[in-house]
């Protein structure tokens, strides 16, 4: 592949071995039990995979974005939900700390986050709506040397396992509907009195992401736990969200490849009247070719987009396209893979339908593709694409 270099190959060798020996053997069990894969998460930290792009001075590998994409793709082939936990931790919460944290906050949190010694979560979504971030019920009021938070969040990943929650709250009389000025970010350590952590939801897919609600009732944190400018965290959130949308490209690519590999192997192995399904049915062969074509098209889009990002030339619309196109391709390939398996494709233990369930959530978690399409349309109209 044109995007593979010696350095990237070295990281790939590490991640492939990790996936083969540690991730793959646990993947089905994590899906069955909905348990957060904490041991794999910590192990990823030990191997440097939680801090691929974090600067070396803060304990990371100091690698480029393309290397990060390769890591995500490889893990998602086997256990997509591990990349989801990594994204909430490194891209959303960690990304905000890296961008707008004080030197003291960066020194305190980034190195232990990169090594997996602590787990981070990022809470923005509320019951009033995740895609349209205008109305927020969570408020923070300064009382002496402490911020006091009241309100609640829903559908937040890494709850219960997180050591620190990055939480967005209103700190002004109202949030400006256009600039979103009035929103601030805070660092809330787990166990802070007044912080309530719900039970992980039982979802369609992404089993094990520990996604659920947070509540704040007179939750007091020191004044210095404000993260970034008072009332002005949104520009940084926009950048961290862009990183998360981008990451949906390689994760979706991994999901599609995982489902395709199973379907191809099954079509070659299953014999009817002396012939494999692959040799017997033209429709089977053609489905596999179309799946392959979609995967290779997505691969080209993912790695050319990441190359642009590494050159500092990424445009906003292109970043968002990765999430939209990735969700579409992974859902299509996983759906066709189930079809090629026939009846056993619907049996959970076969392992193929898990990819479809995970692909479906890709189109919503983090932001719905419909809301993103509107953002992309706005960028195209203003010729910012
Ligand atoms: C598994 C999972 C993990 C998550 N983890 C986190 C997390 O760690 N942190 C966090 O803060 N949030 C998290 N979320 C929340 C996620 O970001 C929201 O679910 C998402 O933004 C959609 O918001 P909503 O669910 O409130 O849907 P709504 O905003 O109510 O939207 C419902 C539907 O309406 C349509 N719609 C909404 N807005 C628009 C628009 N502007 N244009 C066109 N159509 C629109 C779309 O079809 C959308 O699916 C997670 C969600 C899931 C499912």
Coordinates of C-alpha atoms and ligand atoms in Angstrom, one line a residue:
X1 CA 0.0 0.0 0.0
X2 CA 1.3 3.5 -0.9
X3 CA 0.7 4.8 2.6
X4 CA 2.8 2.2 4.4
X5 CA 6.2 3.3 5.6
X6 CA 8.8 1.5 7.7
X7 CA 7.7 3.3 10.8
X8 CA 4.0 2.6 10.2
X9 CA 4.7 -1.1 9.4
X10 CA 6.5 -1.4 12.7
X11 CA 3.4 -0.1 14.6
X12 CA 1.2 -2.3 12.4
X13 CA 3.2 -5.4 13.4
X14 CA 2.6 -4.6 17.1
X15 CA -1.1 -4.0 16.7
X16 CA -1.6 -7.1 14.5
X17 CA 0.0 -9.3 17.2
X18 CA -2.1 -7.6 19.9
X19 CA -5.3 -8.2 17.9
X20 CA -4.4 -11.8 17.0
X21 CA -3.3 -13.0 20.5
X22 CA -5.4 -10.8 22.9
X23 CA -8.3 -9.0 21.2
X24 CA -9.7 -11.6 18.8
X25 CA -10.0 -14.4 21.5
X26 CA -12.2 -12.1 23.6
X27 CA -14.3 -10.3 21.0
X28 CA -17.4 -12.6 21.0
X29 CA -17.4 -12.8 24.8
X30 CA -17.3 -8.9 25.2
X31 CA -20.2 -8.7 22.7
X32 CA -22.2 -11.3 24.7
X33 CA -21.6 -9.8 28.2
X34 CA -21.6 -6.1 27.3
X35 CA -18.6 -5.8 29.6
X36 CA -16.2 -2.9 29.1
X37 CA -12.9 -4.4 27.8
X38 CA -10.7 -2.8 30.6
X39 CA -7.9 -5.3 30.4
X40 CA -7.5 -4.8 26.6
X41 CA -7.8 -1.1 27.0
X42 CA -5.0 -1.0 29.6
X43 CA -2.9 -3.3 27.4
X44 CA -3.4 -1.0 24.4
X45 CA -2.0 1.8 26.7
X46 CA 1.0 -0.3 27.5
X47 CA 1.7 -0.8 23.8
X48 CA 1.4 2.9 23.1
X49 CA -1.8 2.6 21.1
X50 CA -3.8 5.0 23.2
X51 CA -1.3 7.8 22.6
X52 CA -0.2 7.3 19.0
X53 CA -0.5 11.0 18.1
X54 CA 0.1 12.4 21.6
X55 CA 3.4 14.4 21.8
X56 CA 6.3 12.4 23.3
X57 CA 6.7 15.1 26.0
X58 CA 3.3 14.0 27.3
X59 CA 3.9 10.3 27.2
X60 CA 2.7 9.5 23.7
X61 CA 4.3 8.0 20.6
X62 CA 4.3 11.4 18.8
X63 CA 3.2 9.6 15.6
X64 CA 1.2 10.9 12.7
X65 CA -2.5 10.7 12.0
X66 CA -2.1 8.0 9.3
X67 CA -0.5 5.7 11.8
X68 CA -3.4 6.3 14.2
X69 CA -5.8 5.3 11.3
X70 CA -3.9 2.1 10.7
X71 CA -4.2 1.2 14.4
X72 CA -7.9 1.8 14.5
X73 CA -8.6 -0.1 11.2
X74 CA -6.7 -3.1 12.5
X75 CA -8.5 -3.3 15.9
X76 CA -11.9 -2.6 14.3
X77 CA -11.5 -5.7 12.1
X78 CA -11.8 -7.8 15.2
X79 CA -13.4 -5.7 18.0
X80 CA -14.8 -2.3 16.8
X81 CA -16.0 -1.3 20.3
X82 CA -12.5 -1.1 21.6
X83 CA -11.8 1.7 19.1
X84 CA -15.0 3.4 20.3
X85 CA -13.7 3.4 23.9
X86 CA -10.3 4.6 22.6
X87 CA -12.0 7.5 20.6
X88 CA -14.0 8.8 23.6
X89 CA -10.8 8.6 25.7
X90 CA -8.1 9.9 23.4
X91 CA -9.9 12.0 20.7
X92 CA -12.8 13.6 22.5
X93 CA -11.7 13.9 26.2
X94 CA -7.9 13.7 25.6
X95 CA -8.1 15.9 22.5
X96 CA -9.8 18.7 24.5
X97 CA -7.2 18.5 27.3
X98 CA -4.4 18.6 24.8
X99 CA -5.9 21.6 22.9
X100 CA -7.2 23.8 25.7
X101 CA -5.8 22.4 28.9
X102 CA -3.4 24.4 31.1
X103 CA 0.2 23.1 31.3
X104 CA -0.7 21.7 34.7
X105 CA -3.8 19.9 33.4
X106 CA -1.8 18.4 30.5
X107 CA 1.0 17.2 32.7
X108 CA -1.5 15.7 35.2
X109 CA -3.7 13.9 32.7
X110 CA -2.2 13.3 29.3
X111 CA 0.7 10.9 30.2
X112 CA -1.5 8.6 32.4
X113 CA -4.2 8.7 29.7
X114 CA -1.7 7.7 27.0
X115 CA -0.4 4.8 29.1
X116 CA -3.9 3.6 30.0
X117 CA -3.3 4.2 33.7
X118 CA -6.4 6.4 33.7
X119 CA -9.6 6.2 31.6
X120 CA -11.2 9.4 30.3
X121 CA -14.8 10.1 29.1
X122 CA -16.4 13.1 27.4
X123 CA -20.0 14.1 28.2
X124 CA -21.8 16.6 25.9
X125 CA -25.1 15.0 24.9
X126 CA -28.2 15.7 26.9
X127 CA -31.7 14.4 26.8
X128 CA -32.8 17.5 24.9
X129 CA -30.6 16.4 21.9
X130 CA -27.2 15.5 20.9
X131 CA -27.0 16.6 17.3
X132 CA -28.3 20.2 17.8
X133 CA -26.2 21.6 20.6
X134 CA -28.1 24.6 21.6
X135 CA -30.2 23.6 24.6
X136 CA -28.3 22.4 27.6
X137 CA -29.8 21.7 31.1
X138 CA -26.4 21.2 32.8
X139 CA -25.3 24.4 34.4
X140 CA -22.1 25.4 36.3
X141 CA -22.1 28.2 38.8
X142 CA -19.0 29.6 40.5
X143 CA -19.4 29.6 44.3
X144 CA -16.2 31.0 46.0
X145 CA -13.3 28.7 44.9
X146 CA -15.6 26.0 43.5
X147 CA -17.7 25.3 40.5
X148 CA -21.1 23.8 41.3
X149 CA -22.7 21.6 38.6
X150 CA -26.3 20.6 38.3
X151 CA -28.0 18.7 35.5
X152 CA -27.4 15.5 33.5
X153 CA -26.0 13.8 30.4
X154 CA -27.2 10.8 28.4
X155 CA -25.5 8.3 26.1
X156 CA -22.0 8.9 27.4
X157 CA -19.3 6.3 26.6
X158 CA -16.8 4.9 29.2
X159 CA -19.1 5.6 32.2
X160 CA -18.3 3.7 35.3
X161 CA -14.8 2.9 34.2
X162 CA -13.7 6.5 33.6
X163 CA -11.4 8.1 36.2
X164 CA -12.1 11.6 34.9
X165 CA -15.1 13.0 33.0
X166 CA -14.7 16.0 30.7
X167 CA -18.2 17.6 30.9
X168 CA -19.7 20.5 29.0
X169 CA -22.0 22.9 30.9
X170 CA -23.6 26.3 30.5
X171 CA -21.8 29.1 32.4
X172 CA -23.8 32.1 31.0
X173 CA -27.4 33.3 31.1
X174 CA -28.0 31.7 27.7
X175 CA -26.0 29.9 25.0
X176 CA -25.7 31.9 21.7
X177 CA -27.5 29.7 19.1
X178 CA -25.0 30.6 16.4
X179 CA -21.6 31.0 18.2
X180 CA -22.5 28.7 21.1
X181 CA -20.7 31.1 23.4
X182 CA -21.7 30.4 27.0
X183 CA -20.5 26.7 27.0
X184 CA -17.6 25.7 29.2
X185 CA -15.8 22.4 29.8
X186 CA -14.9 20.9 33.2
X187 CA -12.8 18.1 34.5
X188 CA -14.7 16.0 37.0
X189 CA -12.9 13.2 38.8
X190 CA -14.9 10.0 39.3
X191 CA -16.1 9.7 42.9
X192 CA -16.7 13.5 43.3
X193 CA -19.8 13.9 45.6
X194 CA -22.8 14.9 43.6
X195 CA -21.7 13.0 40.5
X196 CA -24.1 10.2 39.7
X197 CA -23.1 7.5 37.2
X198 CA -25.9 5.4 35.6
X199 CA -25.8 1.8 34.4
X200 CA -24.5 1.0 30.9
X201 CA -27.4 0.8 28.4
X202 CA -28.1 -2.5 26.6
X203 CA -27.7 -1.3 23.0
X204 CA -28.1 -2.8 19.5
X205 CA -24.3 -2.7 18.9
X206 CA -21.1 -1.4 20.4
X207 CA -21.6 -3.8 23.3
X208 CA -19.0 -3.1 25.9
X209 CA -18.7 0.7 25.3
X210 CA -20.2 1.4 28.8
X211 CA -22.6 4.0 27.4
X212 CA -25.1 5.6 29.8
X213 CA -26.1 8.6 31.8
X214 CA -24.4 11.0 34.2
X215 CA -26.1 13.2 36.7
X216 CA -24.9 16.2 38.7
X217 CA -26.5 17.4 41.9
X218 CA -24.6 20.1 43.7
X219 CA -21.5 18.5 42.3
X220 CA -18.5 20.7 43.5
X221 CA -15.2 20.8 41.8
X222 CA -12.2 23.1 42.4
X223 CA -12.1 26.4 40.4
X224 CA -9.0 25.2 38.5
X225 CA -11.0 22.3 37.0
X226 CA -12.4 24.6 34.4
X227 CA -10.9 23.3 31.1
X228 CA -10.2 26.0 28.5
X229 CA -11.7 29.5 28.2
X230 CA -14.8 30.4 30.3
X231 CA -17.8 30.2 28.0
X232 CA -15.7 29.4 25.0
X233 CA -15.0 25.7 24.7
X234 CA -16.9 25.2 21.5
X235 CA -14.2 25.9 18.9
X236 CA -12.0 23.2 20.5
X237 CA -15.0 20.8 20.7
X238 CA -15.5 21.3 17.0
X239 CA -11.9 20.3 16.4
X240 CA -12.0 17.2 18.7
X241 CA -15.4 16.2 17.1
X242 CA -13.7 16.5 13.7
X243 CA -11.0 14.1 14.8
X244 CA -13.7 11.7 16.0
X245 CA -15.6 11.9 12.7
X246 CA -12.4 11.2 10.8
X247 CA -11.7 8.2 13.0
X248 CA -15.0 6.7 11.9
X249 CA -13.4 6.2 8.4
X250 CA -10.7 3.7 9.5
X251 CA -13.1 2.1 12.1
X252 CA -15.8 1.6 9.4
X253 CA -13.1 0.2 7.0
X254 CA -12.1 -2.3 9.7
X255 CA -15.7 -3.4 10.3
X256 CA -16.3 -3.8 6.6
X257 CA -13.1 -5.8 6.2
X258 CA -13.9 -8.1 9.2
X259 CA -17.4 -8.9 7.8
X260 CA -16.1 -9.4 4.2
X261 CA -13.3 -11.8 5.3
X262 CA -15.8 -14.0 7.1
X263 CA -18.2 -13.9 4.2
X264 CA -15.5 -14.8 1.6
X265 CA -14.2 -17.7 3.7
X266 CA -17.7 -19.0 4.2
X267 CA -18.6 -18.8 0.5
X268 CA -15.4 -20.7 -0.4
X269 CA -15.8 -23.3 2.4
X270 CA -19.5 -24.2 2.2
X271 CA -20.1 -26.9 -0.4
X272 CA -23.4 -27.8 -2.0
X273 CA -23.7 -30.6 -4.6
X274 CA -19.9 -30.7 -4.8
X275 CA -19.3 -27.0 -5.3
X276 CA -18.6 -24.1 -3.0
X277 CA -21.2 -21.4 -2.9
X278 CA -18.5 -19.1 -4.5
X279 CA -18.1 -21.4 -7.5
X280 CA -21.8 -22.4 -7.8
X281 CA -23.5 -19.0 -7.7
X282 CA -22.6 -16.1 -9.9
X283 CA -24.7 -13.9 -7.6
X284 CA -22.4 -14.8 -4.7
X285 CA -19.3 -13.9 -6.6
X286 CA -20.8 -10.6 -7.7
X287 CA -21.9 -9.7 -4.2
X288 CA -18.3 -10.3 -3.0
X289 CA -16.8 -8.2 -5.8
X290 CA -19.2 -5.3 -5.0
X291 CA -18.3 -5.6 -1.3
X292 CA -14.6 -5.6 -2.2
X293 CA -15.0 -2.6 -4.5
X294 CA -16.8 -0.6 -1.8
X295 CA -14.0 -1.5 0.7
X296 CA -11.3 -0.5 -1.7
X297 CA -13.1 2.8 -2.5
X298 CA -13.4 3.6 1.2
X299 CA -9.7 2.7 1.8
X300 CA -8.7 5.2 -0.9
X301 CA -10.9 7.9 0.7
X302 CA -9.7 7.1 4.2
X303 CA -6.0 7.2 3.5
X304 CA -6.0 10.1 1.1
X305 CA -8.0 12.1 3.7
X306 CA -5.6 11.2 6.4
X307 CA -2.6 12.1 4.2
X308 CA -4.2 15.5 3.7
X309 CA -4.6 15.8 7.5
X310 CA -0.9 14.9 8.0
X311 CA 0.0 17.6 5.5
X312 CA -2.2 20.1 7.4
X313 CA -4.5 20.5 4.5
X314 CA -7.7 18.8 5.7
X315 CA -10.9 20.6 4.8
X316 CA -13.8 20.4 7.1
X317 CA -16.3 18.8 4.8
X318 CA -13.9 16.0 3.7
X319 CA -13.4 15.1 7.4
X320 CA -17.1 14.7 7.9
X321 CA -17.5 12.7 4.7
X322 CA -15.4 9.9 6.3
X323 CA -18.1 9.3 8.9
X324 CA -21.0 9.5 6.4
X325 CA -19.3 7.3 3.8
X326 CA -17.8 4.9 6.3
X327 CA -21.1 4.3 8.0
X328 CA -22.7 3.6 4.6
X329 CA -20.0 1.2 3.4
X330 CA -19.7 -0.8 6.6
X331 CA -23.4 -1.2 7.0
X332 CA -23.8 -2.3 3.4
X333 CA -20.9 -4.8 3.5
X334 CA -21.9 -6.3 6.9
X335 CA -25.6 -6.6 5.7
X336 CA -24.5 -8.4 2.5
X337 CA -22.1 -10.6 4.5
X338 CA -25.1 -11.9 6.7
X339 CA -27.0 -12.6 3.5
X340 CA -24.1 -14.7 2.0
X341 CA -24.1 -16.8 5.2
X342 CA -27.8 -17.6 4.8
X343 CA -29.6 -18.8 8.0
X344 CA -26.5 -19.2 10.1
X345 CA -25.7 -15.6 9.4
X346 CA -28.5 -14.7 11.8
X347 CA -27.0 -16.8 14.6
X348 CA -25.1 -14.6 17.0
X349 CA -22.4 -17.3 17.7
X350 CA -21.4 -17.2 14.0
X351 CA -20.0 -13.7 14.6
X352 CA -20.9 -12.1 11.4
X353 CA -24.1 -10.2 12.5
X354 CA -22.1 -8.4 15.2
X355 CA -20.4 -6.4 12.5
X356 CA -23.8 -5.2 11.1
X357 CA -25.0 -4.2 14.6
X358 CA -21.7 -2.2 15.2
X359 CA -21.9 -0.7 11.7
X360 CA -25.5 0.5 12.4
X361 CA -24.5 2.4 15.5
X362 CA -21.6 4.1 13.5
X363 CA -24.3 6.1 11.7
X364 CA -25.5 7.7 15.0
X365 CA -23.0 7.6 17.8
X366 CA -21.0 10.8 18.0
X367 CA -23.4 12.5 15.5
X368 CA -26.1 11.3 13.2
X369 CA -25.1 11.2 9.5
X370 CA -28.2 13.3 8.7
X371 CA -27.0 16.1 10.9
X372 CA -23.5 15.8 9.4
X373 CA -24.9 15.9 5.8
X374 CA -26.5 19.3 6.6
X375 CA -23.2 20.6 8.0
X376 CA -21.4 19.3 4.8
X377 CA -24.0 21.0 2.6
X378 CA -23.5 24.3 4.4
X379 CA -19.7 24.0 3.9
X380 CA -20.2 23.2 0.2
X381 CA -22.5 26.2 -0.2
X382 CA -20.0 28.5 1.4
X383 CA -17.3 26.8 -0.8
X384 CA -15.4 25.7 2.3
X385 CA -15.4 22.0 1.2
Ligands
LIG1 C1 -23.3 4.2 21.5 C2 -23.3 5.7 21.6 C3 -22.2 6.3 22.3 C4 -22.2 7.6 22.5 N1 -21.2 8.2 23.2 C5 -21.2 9.6 23.5 C6 -20.2 10.2 24.2 O1 -19.2 9.5 24.6 N2 -20.3 11.5 24.5 C7 -21.4 12.3 24.1 O2 -21.4 13.5 24.4 N3 -22.4 11.7 23.3 C8 -22.3 10.4 23.0 N4 -23.3 9.8 22.2 C9 -24.4 10.6 21.8 C10 -24.5 10.9 20.3 O3 -23.5 11.9 20.0 C11 -25.9 11.3 20.0 O4 -26.7 10.2 20.1 C12 -26.0 11.9 18.6 O5 -25.3 13.1 18.5 C13 -27.5 12.0 18.2 O6 -28.1 12.8 19.1 P1 -29.5 12.3 19.7 O7 -29.3 10.9 20.1 O8 -29.9 13.3 20.8 O9 -30.5 12.4 18.6 P2 -31.4 13.7 18.1 O10 -30.5 14.9 18.2 O11 -32.6 13.7 18.9 O12 -31.6 13.3 16.6 C14 -32.5 12.2 16.2 C15 -32.5 12.1 14.7 O13 -33.0 13.3 14.1 C16 -32.3 13.6 12.9 N5 -31.6 14.9 13.1 C17 -31.2 15.5 14.3 N6 -30.6 16.6 14.0 C18 -30.6 16.8 12.7 C19 -30.0 17.8 11.8 N7 -29.4 18.9 12.3 N8 -30.2 17.6 10.5 C20 -30.8 16.5 10.0 N9 -31.3 15.5 10.8 C21 -31.2 15.7 12.1 C22 -31.3 12.5 12.7 O14 -31.9 11.5 11.9 C23 -31.1 11.9 14.1 O15 -30.6 10.6 14.1 C24 -23.3 8.4 22.0 C25 -24.4 7.8 21.3 C26 -24.4 6.5 21.1 C27 -25.5 5.8 20.4

